[in-house]
Structure formats: C-alpha cells, structure tokens
XYZ file of C-alpha atoms in Angstrom:
188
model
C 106.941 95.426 45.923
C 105.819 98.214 47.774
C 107.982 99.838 50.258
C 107.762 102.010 53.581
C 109.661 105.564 53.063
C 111.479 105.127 56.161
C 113.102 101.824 55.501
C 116.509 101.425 54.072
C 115.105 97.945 52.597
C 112.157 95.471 52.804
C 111.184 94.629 56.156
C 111.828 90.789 55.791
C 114.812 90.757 57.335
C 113.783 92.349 60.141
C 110.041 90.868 60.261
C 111.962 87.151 60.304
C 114.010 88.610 63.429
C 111.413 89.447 64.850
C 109.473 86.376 64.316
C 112.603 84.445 65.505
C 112.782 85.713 68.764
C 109.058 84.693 69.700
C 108.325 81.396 71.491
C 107.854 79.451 68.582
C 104.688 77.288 70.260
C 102.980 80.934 69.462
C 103.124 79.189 66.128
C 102.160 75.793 66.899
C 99.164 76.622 68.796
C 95.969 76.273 67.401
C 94.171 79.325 69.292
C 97.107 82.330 69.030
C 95.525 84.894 67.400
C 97.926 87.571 65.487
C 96.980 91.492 65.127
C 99.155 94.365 63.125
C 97.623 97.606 64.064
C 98.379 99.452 61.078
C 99.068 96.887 58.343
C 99.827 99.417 55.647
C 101.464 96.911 52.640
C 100.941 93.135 55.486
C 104.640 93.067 55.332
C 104.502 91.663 59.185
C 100.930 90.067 58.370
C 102.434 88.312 55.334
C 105.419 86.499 57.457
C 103.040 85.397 60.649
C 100.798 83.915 57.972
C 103.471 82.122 56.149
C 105.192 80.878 59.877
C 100.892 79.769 60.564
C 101.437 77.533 57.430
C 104.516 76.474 57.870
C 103.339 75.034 61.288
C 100.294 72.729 58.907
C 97.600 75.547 60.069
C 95.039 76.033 56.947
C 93.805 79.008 55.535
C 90.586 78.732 57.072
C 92.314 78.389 60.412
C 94.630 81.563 59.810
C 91.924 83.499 58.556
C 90.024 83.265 62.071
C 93.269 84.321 64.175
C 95.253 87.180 61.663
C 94.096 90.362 61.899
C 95.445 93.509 60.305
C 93.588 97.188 60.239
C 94.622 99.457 57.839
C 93.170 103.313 56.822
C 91.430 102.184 53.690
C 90.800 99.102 51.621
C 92.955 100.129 48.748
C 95.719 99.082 51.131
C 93.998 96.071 52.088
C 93.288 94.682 48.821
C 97.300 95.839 47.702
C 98.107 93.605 50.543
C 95.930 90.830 49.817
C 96.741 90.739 46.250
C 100.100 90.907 46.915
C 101.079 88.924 49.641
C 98.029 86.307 48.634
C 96.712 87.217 52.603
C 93.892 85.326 54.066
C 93.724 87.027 57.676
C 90.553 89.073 58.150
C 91.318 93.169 57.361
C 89.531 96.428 58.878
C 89.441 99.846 58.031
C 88.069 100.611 61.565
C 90.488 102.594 63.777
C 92.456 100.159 66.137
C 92.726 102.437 68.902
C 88.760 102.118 69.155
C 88.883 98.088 69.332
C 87.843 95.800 72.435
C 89.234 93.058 70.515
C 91.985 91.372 72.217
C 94.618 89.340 70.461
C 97.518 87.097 72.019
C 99.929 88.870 69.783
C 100.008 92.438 68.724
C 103.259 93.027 66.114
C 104.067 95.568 63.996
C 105.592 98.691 62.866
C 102.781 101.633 64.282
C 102.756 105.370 63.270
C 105.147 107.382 65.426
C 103.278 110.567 64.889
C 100.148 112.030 63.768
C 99.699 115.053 61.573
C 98.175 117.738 63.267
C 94.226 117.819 62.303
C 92.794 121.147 60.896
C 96.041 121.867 60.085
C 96.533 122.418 55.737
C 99.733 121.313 55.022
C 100.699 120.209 58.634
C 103.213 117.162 58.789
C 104.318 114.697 60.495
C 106.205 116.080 63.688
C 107.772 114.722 67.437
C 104.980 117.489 68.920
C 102.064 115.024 67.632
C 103.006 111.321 69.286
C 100.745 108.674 68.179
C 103.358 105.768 69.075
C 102.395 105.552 72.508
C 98.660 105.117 71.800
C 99.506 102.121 69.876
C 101.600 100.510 72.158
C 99.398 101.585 75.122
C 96.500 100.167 73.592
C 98.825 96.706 72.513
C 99.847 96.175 75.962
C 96.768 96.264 77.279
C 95.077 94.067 74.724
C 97.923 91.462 74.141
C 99.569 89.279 75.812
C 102.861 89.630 73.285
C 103.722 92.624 72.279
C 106.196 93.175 69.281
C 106.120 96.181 68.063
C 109.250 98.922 66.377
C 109.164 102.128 68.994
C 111.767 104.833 68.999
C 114.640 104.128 71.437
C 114.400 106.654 73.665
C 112.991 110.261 72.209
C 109.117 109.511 73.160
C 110.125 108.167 76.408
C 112.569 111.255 77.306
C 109.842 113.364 76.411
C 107.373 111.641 78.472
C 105.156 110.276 75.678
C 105.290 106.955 76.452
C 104.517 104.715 79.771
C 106.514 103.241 81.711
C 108.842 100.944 79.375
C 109.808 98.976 82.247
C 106.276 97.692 82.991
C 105.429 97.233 79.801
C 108.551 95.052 78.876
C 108.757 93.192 82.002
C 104.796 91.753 81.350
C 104.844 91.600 77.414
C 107.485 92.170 75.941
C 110.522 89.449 75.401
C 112.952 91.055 73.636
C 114.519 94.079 72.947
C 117.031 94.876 69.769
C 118.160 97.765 67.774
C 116.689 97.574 64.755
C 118.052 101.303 63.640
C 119.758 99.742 61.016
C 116.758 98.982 59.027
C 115.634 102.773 59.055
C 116.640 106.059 57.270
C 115.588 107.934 60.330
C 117.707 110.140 62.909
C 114.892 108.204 65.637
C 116.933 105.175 66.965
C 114.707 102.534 66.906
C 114.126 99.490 68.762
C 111.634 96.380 68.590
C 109.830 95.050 71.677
C-alpha cells in the first residue's frame, strides 16, 4: 500500500471520518457526482466509491459521477490497479476545469515548488492550498477538503474561511493527528 509522506498512517481512518460526517443521501442519490483534485494513490476516491456501492450504485453508474485528476497516469493506473477504481481519471490540471461537481474532497497540495528554481522545495512562501480550495468552493456545492488550521489564513493566503464554511462546508475537525507535520490541520 502506498503511502503519503506526511501521514502518520493510512488515510482510512480519517477518509471514513470524513465520509461520516457528510449527509449520507449524498450517497443515496443517483446524480451526486464526487471529484478529488489531486488523487495521488485514490485513497479518498477509493472510500466514496466503495460508500457509491454500498448504497446498490453500479460501476457503470459510479464511473459517470467519480472523478479524480492526478499529475500523470502512472498514478492513475497505481490507483486503479490498486484500489480496483472505476471513476473516470485526468491528468489535466484541475485548477483549469469548468467542470463542476456536487462534492469536491480531498487532501490538495499545500504548496508549490518554486518553478525555474533547480533544487527549489516545497515552502509556506509558495501556497497552492488556497487555489484548490478557491477553485472547490466555487465549483462544489460540498466541500471536504484537509487545509492547514490557521498558517495560510494568518498569512493571508486563503479567503475568507467564514464564507466559505458557512455555504459549503459542514464540518470542521482537527485532523492533526493523522499528520507528521508542525501545520495543524483541519478538514472542511
């Protein structure tokens, strides 16, 4: 099983909490479409899909509501080979999407490493968390997504949480102790 660097564990747990605290007739519904902006191994893509069938929806069914986009399709087929996904999976860039989805979930990049720049990492001076979220809350009607707990929006990186939460998001909990990070982090 492949895991995410910054996790203390498999994101199960925490995908299951998530998926917990949703209305559940997101589930039932035959028209809820699902999207995780940056997929990387479908560990949140691999839990809606199992909830989908769990609820009597068929593959053919889940395939034309899950969506996932990840940088390249040997993550993709990892995924799919893995998990045994049946969502449709892009390489395109997310941020560039018209597509809108009734749910948006996920764990999204919190930074970017700086282009042009050999050997540049990941730092707090190259936010790419906002963009996601921006871009999810505008697109979604659900948002669900892991964001730092407060160091983008001290630093003004983020909009307005308040909006955001009061028109898509339904819950808030720490989630910090999934993560091997110094960033607390929260899901929305």
């Amino acid at each position: 099983m492949k895991f995410d660097p910054r996790l203390k564990m498999n994101l199960d747990e925490l995908v299951n909490s998530i998926l917990d605290d949703m209305d559940q007739t997101l589930f039932e519904r035959d028209d809820t479409t699902f999207c995780d902006p940056k997929m990387a191994g479908g560990q949140f893509i691999k839990h809606v899909e199992a909830r989908l069938r769990d609820h009597g929806h068929s593959d053919r069914n889940i395939n034309r509501r899950v969506f996932g986009f990840a940088e390249n399709l040997l993550d993709i087929g990892w995924a799919t080979k893995t998990h045994g996904l049946v969502g449709q999976f892009l390489t395109d860039n997310y941020l560039e999407q018209e597509m809108k989805f009734t749910v948006t979930l996920g764990n999204p990049p919190f930074s970017e490493i700086a282009e042009g720049v050999e050997g540049a990492k990941k730092t707090k001076q190259n936010p790419l968390y906002h963009r996601f979220f921006e871009k999810a809350a505008e697109s979604s009607e659900v948002v669900a997504m892991i964001c730092p707990k407060t160091e983008y929006a001290k630093r003004g990186f983020i909009v307005d949480y308040n909006n955001l939460i009061n028109e898509h998001a339904q819950v808030i909990k720490d989630c910090s102790m999934h993560f091997n990070v110094r960033v607390e982090t929260n899901y929305i």
